[in-house]
Amino acid sequence: AGILMTGLAIGMLKDAILYKKAAIFSNLLMSLKQYLALLGIWAIAFLIYVFLGKAGHFIKLSGNISVVIPYLVSILIQLIFVYAMPAVIIEKKNIFSSIKKSFSLLKKFFLPTMHLIMAPAILYLPIIVLKQNLVYLAGKFSPEVILIVLAGGIFVSLIVDILITTSPTIVFL
């Protein structure tokens, strides 16, 4: 469902930027038609992340660096695939041509893309640090702090996801 909503958001944003009447139903149908391509892009990015995560287990990391490295890897993967889903929805490209398009746009707009991904991603860093210290925080304050941190994480994640979906789509257009 998340991939469909991402496709829908990209289509709606395209309509808004091109001054077309935003049509939820037709953009949802486009997302459904392109579902396998969207799912394929997500699956490739996920498998790369899992592979790098498994490879990272061979390196013994401790402390906060064990959290920072996967975070940086996820940002790198987002950078690589950030324009692939807009390519699928806007240009109706297949999985591999959309990934190729993403690489070429990343090469062309590397610094702006880096800023577009890093700025929202930095918003999530405090949540990562707080989640790493939930037991300490619950003992120091009260167990309810766990709910506050988790709710804050959901809210920040929502904002980050919106920014990471919309800003590269605007650059793509």
mmCIF file of C-alpha atoms in Angstrom:
data_model
loop_
_atom_site.group_PDB
_atom_site.id
_atom_site.type_symbol
_atom_site.label_atom_id
_atom_site.label_comp_id
_atom_site.label_asym_id
_atom_site.label_seq_id
_atom_site.Cartn_x
_atom_site.Cartn_y
_atom_site.Cartn_z
ATOM 1 C CA ALA A 1 0.000 0.000 0.000
ATOM 2 C CA GLY A 2 2.902 2.353 0.726
ATOM 3 C CA ILE A 3 4.287 1.972 -2.787
ATOM 4 C CA LEU A 4 0.859 2.732 -4.273
ATOM 5 C CA MET A 5 0.553 5.854 -2.132
ATOM 6 C CA THR A 6 4.027 6.964 -3.212
ATOM 7 C CA GLY A 7 3.003 6.526 -6.847
ATOM 8 C CA LEU A 8 -0.237 8.395 -6.176
ATOM 9 C CA ALA A 9 1.654 11.259 -4.500
ATOM 10 C CA ILE A 10 4.091 11.506 -7.424
ATOM 11 C CA GLY A 11 1.204 11.584 -9.917
ATOM 12 C CA MET A 12 -0.714 14.197 -7.933
ATOM 13 C CA LEU A 13 2.400 16.350 -7.614
ATOM 14 C CA LYS A 14 2.982 16.065 -11.375
ATOM 15 C CA ASP A 15 -0.586 17.235 -11.997
ATOM 16 C CA ALA A 16 -0.190 20.165 -9.617
ATOM 17 C CA ILE A 17 3.109 21.312 -11.132
ATOM 18 C CA LEU A 18 1.777 21.001 -14.680
ATOM 19 C CA TYR A 19 -1.394 22.923 -13.658
ATOM 20 C CA LYS A 20 -3.637 19.983 -14.427
ATOM 21 C CA LYS A 21 -6.702 19.095 -12.425
ATOM 22 C CA ALA A 22 -5.495 16.653 -9.781
ATOM 23 C CA ALA A 23 -7.292 13.380 -10.430
ATOM 24 C CA ILE A 24 -6.913 10.974 -7.542
ATOM 25 C CA PHE A 25 -8.617 8.070 -9.296
ATOM 26 C CA SER A 26 -6.572 8.237 -12.509
ATOM 27 C CA ASN A 27 -3.314 8.643 -10.558
ATOM 28 C CA LEU A 28 -4.244 5.678 -8.378
ATOM 29 C CA LEU A 29 -4.951 3.642 -11.529
ATOM 30 C CA MET A 30 -1.546 4.682 -12.903
ATOM 31 C CA SER A 31 0.081 3.514 -9.672
ATOM 32 C CA LEU A 32 -1.760 0.189 -9.934
ATOM 33 C CA LYS A 33 -0.666 -0.249 -13.567
ATOM 34 C CA GLN A 34 2.938 0.496 -12.615
ATOM 35 C CA TYR A 35 2.773 -1.477 -9.359
ATOM 36 C CA LEU A 36 5.166 -4.236 -10.421
ATOM 37 C CA ALA A 37 7.791 -1.718 -11.536
ATOM 38 C CA LEU A 38 7.401 0.262 -8.290
ATOM 39 C CA LEU A 39 7.588 -2.953 -6.268
ATOM 40 C CA GLY A 40 10.653 -4.066 -8.232
ATOM 41 C CA ILE A 41 12.495 -0.831 -7.474
ATOM 42 C CA TRP A 42 11.587 -1.085 -3.806
ATOM 43 C CA ALA A 43 12.661 -4.755 -3.705
ATOM 44 C CA ILE A 44 16.035 -4.060 -5.351
ATOM 45 C CA ALA A 45 16.754 -1.201 -2.924
ATOM 46 C CA PHE A 46 15.635 -3.358 0.011
ATOM 47 C CA LEU A 47 17.786 -6.315 -1.043
ATOM 48 C CA ILE A 48 20.828 -4.074 -1.438
ATOM 49 C CA TYR A 49 20.219 -2.675 2.045
ATOM 50 C CA VAL A 50 19.811 -6.174 3.515
ATOM 51 C CA PHE A 51 22.917 -7.430 1.705
ATOM 52 C CA LEU A 52 24.993 -4.493 2.938
ATOM 53 C CA GLY A 53 23.552 -5.001 6.415
ATOM 54 C CA LYS A 54 24.560 -8.669 6.409
ATOM 55 C CA ALA A 55 27.998 -7.743 5.099
ATOM 56 C CA GLY A 56 28.254 -5.146 7.868
ATOM 57 C CA HIS A 57 27.781 -7.827 10.542
ATOM 58 C CA PHE A 58 31.246 -9.120 9.760
ATOM 59 C CA ILE A 59 32.620 -5.798 10.939
ATOM 60 C CA LYS A 60 32.268 -5.496 14.683
ATOM 61 C CA LEU A 61 30.945 -2.041 15.538
ATOM 62 C CA SER A 62 29.957 -0.815 18.947
ATOM 63 C CA GLY A 63 28.218 2.174 20.448
ATOM 64 C CA ASN A 64 26.570 4.849 18.365
ATOM 65 C CA ILE A 65 28.642 4.005 15.273
ATOM 66 C CA SER A 66 26.657 0.746 14.996
ATOM 67 C CA VAL A 67 23.559 2.899 14.448
ATOM 68 C CA VAL A 68 25.147 5.594 12.287
ATOM 69 C CA ILE A 69 26.603 3.251 9.655
ATOM 70 C CA PRO A 70 23.238 1.615 8.693
ATOM 71 C CA TYR A 71 21.686 5.100 8.697
ATOM 72 C CA LEU A 72 24.329 6.372 6.242
ATOM 73 C CA VAL A 73 23.940 3.250 4.088
ATOM 74 C CA SER A 74 20.186 3.843 3.888
ATOM 75 C CA ILE A 75 20.797 7.446 2.799
ATOM 76 C CA LEU A 76 23.215 6.262 0.107
ATOM 77 C CA ILE A 77 20.647 3.769 -1.195
ATOM 78 C CA GLN A 78 17.972 6.479 -1.193
ATOM 79 C CA LEU A 79 20.298 8.717 -3.197
ATOM 80 C CA ILE A 80 20.764 6.033 -5.829
ATOM 81 C CA PHE A 81 17.067 5.191 -6.236
ATOM 82 C CA VAL A 82 15.464 8.564 -5.483
ATOM 83 C CA TYR A 83 14.468 9.375 -9.075
ATOM 84 C CA ALA A 84 13.476 5.830 -10.075
ATOM 85 C CA MET A 85 9.872 5.924 -8.845
ATOM 86 C CA PRO A 86 9.158 9.315 -10.444
ATOM 87 C CA ALA A 87 10.559 7.869 -13.698
ATOM 88 C CA VAL A 88 8.128 4.949 -13.460
ATOM 89 C CA ILE A 89 5.083 7.124 -12.771
ATOM 90 C CA ILE A 90 5.848 10.199 -14.863
ATOM 91 C CA GLU A 91 7.641 8.657 -17.842
ATOM 92 C CA LYS A 92 6.163 5.140 -17.527
ATOM 93 C CA LYS A 93 9.612 3.555 -17.606
ATOM 94 C CA ASN A 94 10.292 -0.053 -16.625
ATOM 95 C CA ILE A 95 12.370 -1.069 -13.601
ATOM 96 C CA PHE A 96 15.814 -1.013 -15.136
ATOM 97 C CA SER A 97 15.394 2.032 -17.361
ATOM 98 C CA SER A 98 13.997 3.957 -14.384
ATOM 99 C CA ILE A 99 17.030 2.980 -12.285
ATOM 100 C CA LYS A 100 19.282 4.073 -15.175
ATOM 101 C CA LYS A 101 17.377 7.377 -15.330
ATOM 102 C CA SER A 102 17.818 7.761 -11.573
ATOM 103 C CA PHE A 103 21.585 7.293 -11.913
ATOM 104 C CA SER A 104 21.815 9.847 -14.716
ATOM 105 C CA LEU A 105 19.754 12.436 -12.805
ATOM 106 C CA LEU A 106 21.771 11.802 -9.655
ATOM 107 C CA LYS A 107 24.948 12.421 -11.635
ATOM 108 C CA LYS A 108 23.500 15.604 -13.107
ATOM 109 C CA PHE A 109 22.009 16.960 -9.864
ATOM 110 C CA PHE A 110 24.242 15.331 -7.239
ATOM 111 C CA LEU A 111 24.571 18.227 -4.778
ATOM 112 C CA PRO A 112 20.913 19.330 -4.881
ATOM 113 C CA THR A 113 19.828 15.706 -4.550
ATOM 114 C CA MET A 114 22.201 15.168 -1.631
ATOM 115 C CA HIS A 115 20.697 18.187 0.121
ATOM 116 C CA LEU A 116 17.145 17.059 -0.655
ATOM 117 C CA ILE A 117 17.800 13.675 0.947
ATOM 118 C CA MET A 118 20.099 14.730 3.787
ATOM 119 C CA ALA A 119 18.010 17.637 5.104
ATOM 120 C CA PRO A 120 14.928 15.553 5.925
ATOM 121 C CA ALA A 121 17.033 12.562 6.976
ATOM 122 C CA ILE A 122 18.808 14.667 9.594
ATOM 123 C CA LEU A 123 15.405 15.315 11.174
ATOM 124 C CA TYR A 124 15.247 11.616 12.023
ATOM 125 C CA LEU A 125 18.619 11.483 13.838
ATOM 126 C CA PRO A 126 17.257 12.570 17.260
ATOM 127 C CA ILE A 127 14.639 9.819 17.056
ATOM 128 C CA ILE A 128 17.344 7.241 16.340
ATOM 129 C CA VAL A 129 19.352 8.410 19.340
ATOM 130 C CA LEU A 130 16.286 8.407 21.591
ATOM 131 C CA LYS A 131 15.278 4.912 20.432
ATOM 132 C CA GLN A 132 18.768 3.649 21.247
ATOM 133 C CA ASN A 133 18.339 4.926 24.810
ATOM 134 C CA LEU A 134 14.708 3.965 25.502
ATOM 135 C CA VAL A 135 15.526 1.744 28.476
ATOM 136 C CA TYR A 136 17.601 4.473 30.088
ATOM 137 C CA LEU A 137 14.945 7.118 29.402
ATOM 138 C CA ALA A 138 12.148 4.913 30.769
ATOM 139 C CA GLY A 139 14.143 4.301 33.950
ATOM 140 C CA LYS A 140 15.145 7.934 34.357
ATOM 141 C CA PHE A 141 11.712 9.448 33.686
ATOM 142 C CA SER A 142 8.743 7.108 33.294
ATOM 143 C CA PRO A 143 7.791 4.209 31.015
ATOM 144 C CA GLU A 144 5.395 6.501 29.150
ATOM 145 C CA VAL A 145 8.413 8.181 27.552
ATOM 146 C CA ILE A 146 8.606 5.124 25.278
ATOM 147 C CA LEU A 147 5.188 5.998 23.810
ATOM 148 C CA ILE A 148 6.225 9.621 23.343
ATOM 149 C CA VAL A 149 9.419 8.640 21.505
ATOM 150 C CA LEU A 150 7.584 6.120 19.315
ATOM 151 C CA ALA A 151 4.803 8.606 18.494
ATOM 152 C CA GLY A 152 7.415 11.258 17.728
ATOM 153 C CA GLY A 153 9.162 8.751 15.469
ATOM 154 C CA ILE A 154 5.969 8.112 13.529
ATOM 155 C CA PHE A 155 5.343 11.833 13.089
ATOM 156 C CA VAL A 156 8.932 12.621 12.040
ATOM 157 C CA SER A 157 8.958 9.600 9.710
ATOM 158 C CA LEU A 158 5.793 10.883 8.033
ATOM 159 C CA ILE A 159 7.349 14.321 7.468
ATOM 160 C CA VAL A 160 10.639 12.828 6.223
ATOM 161 C CA ASP A 161 8.842 10.473 3.819
ATOM 162 C CA ILE A 162 6.753 13.315 2.400
ATOM 163 C CA LEU A 163 9.824 15.489 1.851
ATOM 164 C CA ILE A 164 11.876 12.649 0.354
ATOM 165 C CA THR A 165 9.046 11.798 -2.056
ATOM 166 C CA THR A 166 8.019 15.293 -3.123
ATOM 167 C CA SER A 167 11.282 17.223 -3.405
ATOM 168 C CA PRO A 168 13.041 14.833 -5.844
ATOM 169 C CA THR A 169 9.819 14.611 -7.872
ATOM 170 C CA ILE A 170 9.903 18.386 -8.267
ATOM 171 C CA VAL A 171 13.521 18.202 -9.423
ATOM 172 C CA PHE A 172 12.574 15.358 -11.782
ATOM 173 C CA LEU A 173 9.898 17.482 -13.420
#
